[in-house]
Amino acid sequence: MTALVALPALVALLLFAPPSLAVALIASALAVGLFEFFGLLRARGIRPLHGVGFLLAAALFLDVASPGLLALPLAPLGALVLLTGTLRRGGDLESVSAAAATLLGVVYLGALGGSIAALRLLPPVEEGAWRLLLLLVTVMASDTMAFFVGHALGRHPLAPTISPAKSVEGALGGLVGGVLGALAVRHMGLPELPLGHAVALGAAVAAMGIVGDLEESLFKRWAGVKDSGTLLPGHGGMLDRLDGLLFGAPLLYYYFEYAR
């Protein structure tokens, strides 16, 4: 039910909202995801440095999303606060672990998340909504196909120590789903994207989405939790929805910025 309500609204926002609103929506989702990541740390007894973590994540997000904003000067300030924060906590080994874990969350949500927003802001801006939709549909189609193929045909575990339910067959189905999703978006709104490029991007983004899913599963297994949060009824937390997008977005960003 959550997906039936949220998905049409999300697609409408991506297609019709101005870039600034779309980026604000992405930033808000990433902020929730970072808060959930810090929750995983707390579940393991690690106290993250929340304030400096959000500051550094914002700097990385803005720098990747729109380098012209000159947000990078915030990074040295955030780094100083992060490092001196270990002293304020007494300088024990736990404070060093907290700083390192905080930085992991910053890179995970800030740097990778910035590439999602960059897809909306790269020129030509009028294509930005379709680039975002390409990412979203490719990852969602991959997830859906992987789920059904895995349940119907899954025999060989993909990563049994990380996510026992995932299978090689499901992953292959996910690659096919990603290609189909990319081709659908190309047909609807990106006709200038070469057919071969769409196929390659669909498979590559789907593959990275699977890696992102496994990465988040590793974090949750390490923390001893089933879901990253309870924000989305029936779908877990925000981080559970962002994992594949975070790993797939950089590929599309590099393609549209440098390789196209």
mmCIF file of C-alpha atoms in Angstrom:
data_model
loop_
_atom_site.group_PDB
_atom_site.id
_atom_site.type_symbol
_atom_site.label_atom_id
_atom_site.label_comp_id
_atom_site.label_asym_id
_atom_site.label_seq_id
_atom_site.Cartn_x
_atom_site.Cartn_y
_atom_site.Cartn_z
ATOM 1 C CA MET A 1 0.000 0.000 0.000
ATOM 2 C CA THR A 2 2.860 2.387 0.808
ATOM 3 C CA ALA A 3 4.357 1.849 -2.651
ATOM 4 C CA LEU A 4 0.999 2.351 -4.395
ATOM 5 C CA VAL A 5 0.627 5.761 -2.768
ATOM 6 C CA ALA A 6 4.226 6.957 -2.803
ATOM 7 C CA LEU A 7 5.392 5.830 -6.240
ATOM 8 C CA PRO A 8 3.008 7.920 -8.402
ATOM 9 C CA ALA A 9 3.709 10.976 -6.247
ATOM 10 C CA LEU A 10 7.458 10.418 -6.566
ATOM 11 C CA VAL A 11 7.284 10.037 -10.343
ATOM 12 C CA ALA A 12 5.193 13.210 -10.619
ATOM 13 C CA LEU A 13 7.719 15.134 -8.528
ATOM 14 C CA LEU A 14 10.611 13.897 -10.649
ATOM 15 C CA LEU A 15 8.917 14.806 -13.918
ATOM 16 C CA PHE A 16 7.239 18.091 -13.079
ATOM 17 C CA ALA A 17 8.935 19.636 -10.029
ATOM 18 C CA PRO A 18 11.667 22.262 -10.542
ATOM 19 C CA PRO A 19 15.227 21.001 -10.046
ATOM 20 C CA SER A 20 15.597 22.722 -6.674
ATOM 21 C CA LEU A 21 12.571 20.893 -5.257
ATOM 22 C CA ALA A 22 13.755 17.544 -6.595
ATOM 23 C CA VAL A 23 17.195 18.079 -5.054
ATOM 24 C CA ALA A 24 15.622 19.107 -1.744
ATOM 25 C CA LEU A 25 13.577 15.905 -1.770
ATOM 26 C CA ILE A 26 16.698 13.840 -2.453
ATOM 27 C CA ALA A 27 18.624 15.636 0.298
ATOM 28 C CA SER A 28 15.810 15.010 2.773
ATOM 29 C CA ALA A 29 15.736 11.299 1.960
ATOM 30 C CA LEU A 30 19.510 11.101 2.359
ATOM 31 C CA ALA A 31 19.358 12.893 5.718
ATOM 32 C CA VAL A 32 16.852 10.308 6.948
ATOM 33 C CA GLY A 33 19.092 7.567 5.579
ATOM 34 C CA LEU A 34 22.117 8.965 7.411
ATOM 35 C CA PHE A 35 20.136 9.140 10.650
ATOM 36 C CA GLU A 36 19.187 5.484 10.163
ATOM 37 C CA PHE A 37 22.817 4.583 9.466
ATOM 38 C CA PHE A 38 23.802 6.249 12.719
ATOM 39 C CA GLY A 39 21.080 4.134 14.331
ATOM 40 C CA LEU A 40 22.848 1.004 13.072
ATOM 41 C CA LEU A 41 26.018 2.250 14.737
ATOM 42 C CA ARG A 42 24.185 2.854 18.001
ATOM 43 C CA ALA A 43 22.810 -0.696 17.848
ATOM 44 C CA ARG A 44 26.442 -1.842 18.029
ATOM 45 C CA GLY A 45 27.244 0.456 20.917
ATOM 46 C CA ILE A 46 29.032 3.079 18.797
ATOM 47 C CA ARG A 47 28.100 6.707 19.466
ATOM 48 C CA PRO A 48 28.376 8.573 16.140
ATOM 49 C CA LEU A 49 29.198 12.268 15.976
ATOM 50 C CA HIS A 50 25.829 13.382 14.645
ATOM 51 C CA GLY A 51 26.363 17.098 14.117
ATOM 52 C CA VAL A 52 29.671 16.933 12.311
ATOM 53 C CA GLY A 53 28.485 13.882 10.395
ATOM 54 C CA PHE A 54 25.554 15.784 8.925
ATOM 55 C CA LEU A 55 27.792 18.797 8.206
ATOM 56 C CA LEU A 56 30.344 16.735 6.308
ATOM 57 C CA ALA A 57 27.655 14.791 4.473
ATOM 58 C CA ALA A 58 26.036 18.061 3.363
ATOM 59 C CA ALA A 59 29.374 19.371 2.100
ATOM 60 C CA LEU A 60 30.075 16.221 0.092
ATOM 61 C CA PHE A 61 26.514 16.101 -1.212
ATOM 62 C CA LEU A 62 26.611 19.691 -2.463
ATOM 63 C CA ASP A 63 30.085 19.345 -3.939
ATOM 64 C CA VAL A 64 29.163 16.257 -5.969
ATOM 65 C CA ALA A 65 25.668 17.461 -6.886
ATOM 66 C CA SER A 66 26.732 20.925 -8.025
ATOM 67 C CA PRO A 67 30.452 21.756 -7.804
ATOM 68 C CA GLY A 68 29.718 25.393 -8.599
ATOM 69 C CA LEU A 69 28.193 25.820 -5.141
ATOM 70 C CA LEU A 70 31.704 25.696 -3.635
ATOM 71 C CA ALA A 71 30.579 23.588 -0.688
ATOM 72 C CA LEU A 72 33.932 21.801 -0.448
ATOM 73 C CA PRO A 73 35.461 24.450 1.889
ATOM 74 C CA LEU A 74 33.061 23.090 4.513
ATOM 75 C CA ALA A 75 34.871 19.751 4.397
ATOM 76 C CA PRO A 76 38.104 20.854 6.152
ATOM 77 C CA LEU A 77 36.042 22.541 8.860
ATOM 78 C CA GLY A 78 33.991 19.406 9.330
ATOM 79 C CA ALA A 79 37.123 17.258 9.413
ATOM 80 C CA LEU A 80 38.623 19.421 12.153
ATOM 81 C CA VAL A 81 35.463 19.186 14.218
ATOM 82 C CA LEU A 82 35.308 15.426 13.634
ATOM 83 C CA LEU A 83 38.871 14.867 14.798
ATOM 84 C CA THR A 84 38.703 17.192 17.769
ATOM 85 C CA GLY A 85 35.446 15.503 18.711
ATOM 86 C CA THR A 86 37.448 12.408 19.597
ATOM 87 C CA LEU A 87 39.348 14.506 22.147
ATOM 88 C CA ARG A 88 36.159 15.878 23.667
ATOM 89 C CA ARG A 89 35.047 12.317 24.300
ATOM 90 C CA GLY A 90 38.171 11.553 26.252
ATOM 91 C CA GLY A 91 40.448 10.294 23.515
ATOM 92 C CA ASP A 92 39.752 6.597 24.165
ATOM 93 C CA LEU A 93 39.705 3.964 21.438
ATOM 94 C CA GLU A 94 35.914 4.022 21.297
ATOM 95 C CA SER A 95 35.984 7.666 20.253
ATOM 96 C CA VAL A 96 38.311 6.803 17.367
ATOM 97 C CA SER A 97 35.923 4.046 16.257
ATOM 98 C CA ALA A 98 33.032 6.507 16.463
ATOM 99 C CA ALA A 99 34.858 9.024 14.258
ATOM 100 C CA ALA A 100 35.759 6.364 11.680
ATOM 101 C CA ALA A 101 32.219 4.970 11.604
ATOM 102 C CA THR A 102 30.769 8.475 11.299
ATOM 103 C CA LEU A 103 33.032 9.136 8.316
ATOM 104 C CA LEU A 104 31.859 5.900 6.683
ATOM 105 C CA GLY A 105 28.270 7.117 6.878
ATOM 106 C CA VAL A 106 29.285 10.517 5.500
ATOM 107 C CA VAL A 107 30.890 8.974 2.423
ATOM 108 C CA TYR A 108 28.096 6.439 1.976
ATOM 109 C CA LEU A 109 25.211 8.917 2.044
ATOM 110 C CA GLY A 110 26.929 12.208 1.195
ATOM 111 C CA ALA A 111 29.210 11.327 -1.703
ATOM 112 C CA LEU A 112 27.093 8.614 -3.309
ATOM 113 C CA GLY A 113 23.899 10.537 -2.616
ATOM 114 C CA GLY A 114 25.305 13.622 -4.301
ATOM 115 C CA SER A 115 25.511 11.710 -7.568
ATOM 116 C CA ILE A 116 21.740 11.111 -7.418
ATOM 117 C CA ALA A 117 21.103 14.852 -7.227
ATOM 118 C CA ALA A 118 23.723 15.505 -9.914
ATOM 119 C CA LEU A 119 21.648 13.508 -12.388
ATOM 120 C CA ARG A 120 18.915 16.137 -12.029
ATOM 121 C CA LEU A 121 21.256 19.118 -12.277
ATOM 122 C CA LEU A 122 23.598 18.120 -15.106
ATOM 123 C CA PRO A 123 23.034 19.937 -18.398
ATOM 124 C CA PRO A 124 20.804 19.787 -20.277
ATOM 125 C CA VAL A 125 18.635 20.392 -17.223
ATOM 126 C CA GLU A 126 15.435 19.558 -19.101
ATOM 127 C CA GLU A 127 16.664 15.944 -19.311
ATOM 128 C CA GLY A 128 17.351 15.783 -15.601
ATOM 129 C CA ALA A 129 13.989 14.349 -14.590
ATOM 130 C CA TRP A 130 14.336 11.543 -17.116
ATOM 131 C CA ARG A 131 17.865 10.767 -15.932
ATOM 132 C CA LEU A 132 16.547 10.417 -12.383
ATOM 133 C CA LEU A 133 13.682 8.301 -13.650
ATOM 134 C CA LEU A 134 16.176 6.122 -15.520
ATOM 135 C CA LEU A 135 17.952 5.407 -12.237
ATOM 136 C CA LEU A 136 14.756 4.814 -10.277
ATOM 137 C CA VAL A 137 13.016 2.590 -12.834
ATOM 138 C CA THR A 138 16.155 0.564 -13.600
ATOM 139 C CA VAL A 139 16.806 -0.224 -9.936
ATOM 140 C CA MET A 140 13.147 -0.903 -9.149
ATOM 141 C CA ALA A 141 12.695 -3.149 -12.189
ATOM 142 C CA SER A 142 15.856 -5.009 -11.230
ATOM 143 C CA ASP A 143 14.685 -5.470 -7.633
ATOM 144 C CA THR A 144 11.263 -6.692 -8.752
ATOM 145 C CA MET A 145 12.577 -9.157 -11.326
ATOM 146 C CA ALA A 146 15.236 -10.434 -8.919
ATOM 147 C CA PHE A 147 12.574 -11.073 -6.280
ATOM 148 C CA PHE A 148 10.247 -13.081 -8.514
ATOM 149 C CA VAL A 149 12.951 -14.992 -10.392
ATOM 150 C CA GLY A 150 14.758 -15.734 -7.142
ATOM 151 C CA HIS A 151 11.624 -17.100 -5.504
ATOM 152 C CA ALA A 152 10.690 -19.171 -8.549
ATOM 153 C CA LEU A 153 14.075 -20.451 -9.693
ATOM 154 C CA GLY A 154 16.609 -19.609 -6.992
ATOM 155 C CA ARG A 155 18.894 -22.559 -6.232
ATOM 156 C CA HIS A 156 22.402 -21.192 -5.827
ATOM 157 C CA PRO A 157 23.090 -18.691 -2.999
ATOM 158 C CA LEU A 158 24.637 -15.429 -4.110
ATOM 159 C CA ALA A 159 26.153 -14.307 -0.798
ATOM 160 C CA PRO A 160 24.972 -16.724 1.904
ATOM 161 C CA THR A 161 26.936 -15.165 4.750
ATOM 162 C CA ILE A 162 25.546 -11.697 4.012
ATOM 163 C CA SER A 163 22.040 -12.219 2.624
ATOM 164 C CA PRO A 164 20.996 -15.899 2.572
ATOM 165 C CA ALA A 165 17.760 -15.242 0.669
ATOM 166 C CA LYS A 166 19.494 -13.861 -2.427
ATOM 167 C CA SER A 167 20.368 -16.255 -5.237
ATOM 168 C CA VAL A 168 22.492 -16.215 -8.368
ATOM 169 C CA GLU A 169 19.372 -16.877 -10.424
ATOM 170 C CA GLY A 170 17.625 -13.925 -8.819
ATOM 171 C CA ALA A 171 20.613 -11.686 -9.540
ATOM 172 C CA LEU A 172 20.591 -12.719 -13.207
ATOM 173 C CA GLY A 173 16.888 -11.973 -13.332
ATOM 174 C CA GLY A 174 17.673 -8.600 -11.797
ATOM 175 C CA LEU A 175 20.092 -7.820 -14.619
ATOM 176 C CA VAL A 176 17.380 -8.599 -17.163
ATOM 177 C CA GLY A 177 14.910 -6.453 -15.245
ATOM 178 C CA GLY A 178 17.376 -3.574 -15.162
ATOM 179 C CA VAL A 179 17.844 -3.716 -18.926
ATOM 180 C CA LEU A 180 14.079 -3.778 -19.504
ATOM 181 C CA GLY A 181 13.602 -0.836 -17.148
ATOM 182 C CA ALA A 182 16.297 1.203 -18.878
ATOM 183 C CA LEU A 183 14.823 0.456 -22.303
ATOM 184 C CA ALA A 184 11.377 1.540 -21.113
ATOM 185 C CA VAL A 185 12.660 4.919 -19.889
ATOM 186 C CA ARG A 186 14.674 5.383 -23.081
ATOM 187 C CA HIS A 187 11.513 4.814 -25.104
ATOM 188 C CA MET A 188 9.450 7.223 -22.994
ATOM 189 C CA GLY A 189 11.809 10.144 -22.490
ATOM 190 C CA LEU A 190 15.421 9.590 -23.582
ATOM 191 C CA PRO A 191 15.170 8.625 -27.281
ATOM 192 C CA GLU A 192 18.598 10.130 -28.019
ATOM 193 C CA LEU A 193 20.245 7.567 -25.724
ATOM 194 C CA PRO A 194 21.786 4.941 -28.056
ATOM 195 C CA LEU A 195 20.119 1.546 -27.786
ATOM 196 C CA GLY A 196 23.348 -0.277 -26.984
ATOM 197 C CA HIS A 197 24.193 2.273 -24.315
ATOM 198 C CA ALA A 198 20.769 1.844 -22.720
ATOM 199 C CA VAL A 199 21.232 -1.929 -22.567
ATOM 200 C CA ALA A 200 24.722 -1.609 -21.074
ATOM 201 C CA LEU A 201 23.637 1.029 -18.565
ATOM 202 C CA GLY A 202 20.617 -1.019 -17.532
ATOM 203 C CA ALA A 203 22.747 -4.089 -16.832
ATOM 204 C CA ALA A 204 25.523 -2.121 -15.112
ATOM 205 C CA VAL A 205 23.193 -0.084 -12.894
ATOM 206 C CA ALA A 206 21.277 -3.240 -11.972
ATOM 207 C CA ALA A 207 24.540 -4.982 -11.062
ATOM 208 C CA MET A 208 25.654 -2.083 -8.890
ATOM 209 C CA GLY A 209 22.200 -1.960 -7.331
ATOM 210 C CA ILE A 210 22.619 -5.587 -6.286
ATOM 211 C CA VAL A 211 26.017 -4.736 -4.781
ATOM 212 C CA GLY A 212 24.437 -1.821 -2.925
ATOM 213 C CA ASP A 213 21.713 -4.098 -1.582
ATOM 214 C CA LEU A 214 24.326 -6.557 -0.335
ATOM 215 C CA GLU A 215 26.345 -3.746 1.234
ATOM 216 C CA GLU A 216 23.359 -2.535 3.219
ATOM 217 C CA SER A 217 22.518 -6.124 4.181
ATOM 218 C CA LEU A 218 26.045 -6.404 5.547
ATOM 219 C CA PHE A 219 25.558 -3.274 7.655
ATOM 220 C CA LYS A 220 22.248 -4.585 9.027
ATOM 221 C CA ARG A 221 23.670 -8.036 9.780
ATOM 222 C CA TRP A 222 26.589 -6.378 11.561
ATOM 223 C CA ALA A 223 24.149 -4.283 13.605
ATOM 224 C CA GLY A 224 21.876 -7.256 14.286
ATOM 225 C CA VAL A 225 18.698 -5.703 12.844
ATOM 226 C CA LYS A 226 16.256 -6.770 10.118
ATOM 227 C CA ASP A 227 15.457 -3.307 8.710
ATOM 228 C CA SER A 228 17.311 -0.015 8.857
ATOM 229 C CA GLY A 229 14.173 1.680 10.205
ATOM 230 C CA THR A 230 10.383 1.696 10.285
ATOM 231 C CA LEU A 231 9.652 4.855 8.291
ATOM 232 C CA LEU A 232 7.973 3.065 5.367
ATOM 233 C CA PRO A 233 5.367 0.510 6.512
ATOM 234 C CA GLY A 234 6.024 -2.824 4.849
ATOM 235 C CA HIS A 235 9.241 -1.574 3.234
ATOM 236 C CA GLY A 236 11.581 -1.022 6.181
ATOM 237 C CA GLY A 237 13.526 2.195 6.502
ATOM 238 C CA MET A 238 14.671 4.854 4.073
ATOM 239 C CA LEU A 239 18.107 3.249 3.808
ATOM 240 C CA ASP A 240 16.440 0.026 2.656
ATOM 241 C CA ARG A 241 15.013 1.984 -0.304
ATOM 242 C CA LEU A 242 18.162 3.962 -1.063
ATOM 243 C CA ASP A 243 20.763 1.182 -1.106
ATOM 244 C CA GLY A 244 20.557 0.256 -4.787
ATOM 245 C CA LEU A 245 20.090 3.863 -5.910
ATOM 246 C CA LEU A 246 23.224 4.963 -4.050
ATOM 247 C CA PHE A 247 25.402 2.436 -5.863
ATOM 248 C CA GLY A 248 23.757 2.773 -9.265
ATOM 249 C CA ALA A 249 23.733 6.578 -9.449
ATOM 250 C CA PRO A 250 27.509 7.125 -9.844
ATOM 251 C CA LEU A 251 27.569 5.016 -13.013
ATOM 252 C CA LEU A 252 24.854 7.118 -14.625
ATOM 253 C CA TYR A 253 26.500 10.295 -13.371
ATOM 254 C CA TYR A 254 29.852 9.401 -14.961
ATOM 255 C CA TYR A 255 28.139 8.378 -18.186
ATOM 256 C CA PHE A 256 26.073 11.530 -18.636
ATOM 257 C CA GLU A 257 28.869 13.834 -17.450
ATOM 258 C CA TYR A 258 31.902 12.341 -19.199
ATOM 259 C CA ALA A 259 31.134 9.466 -21.566
ATOM 260 C CA ARG A 260 28.063 10.528 -23.470
#
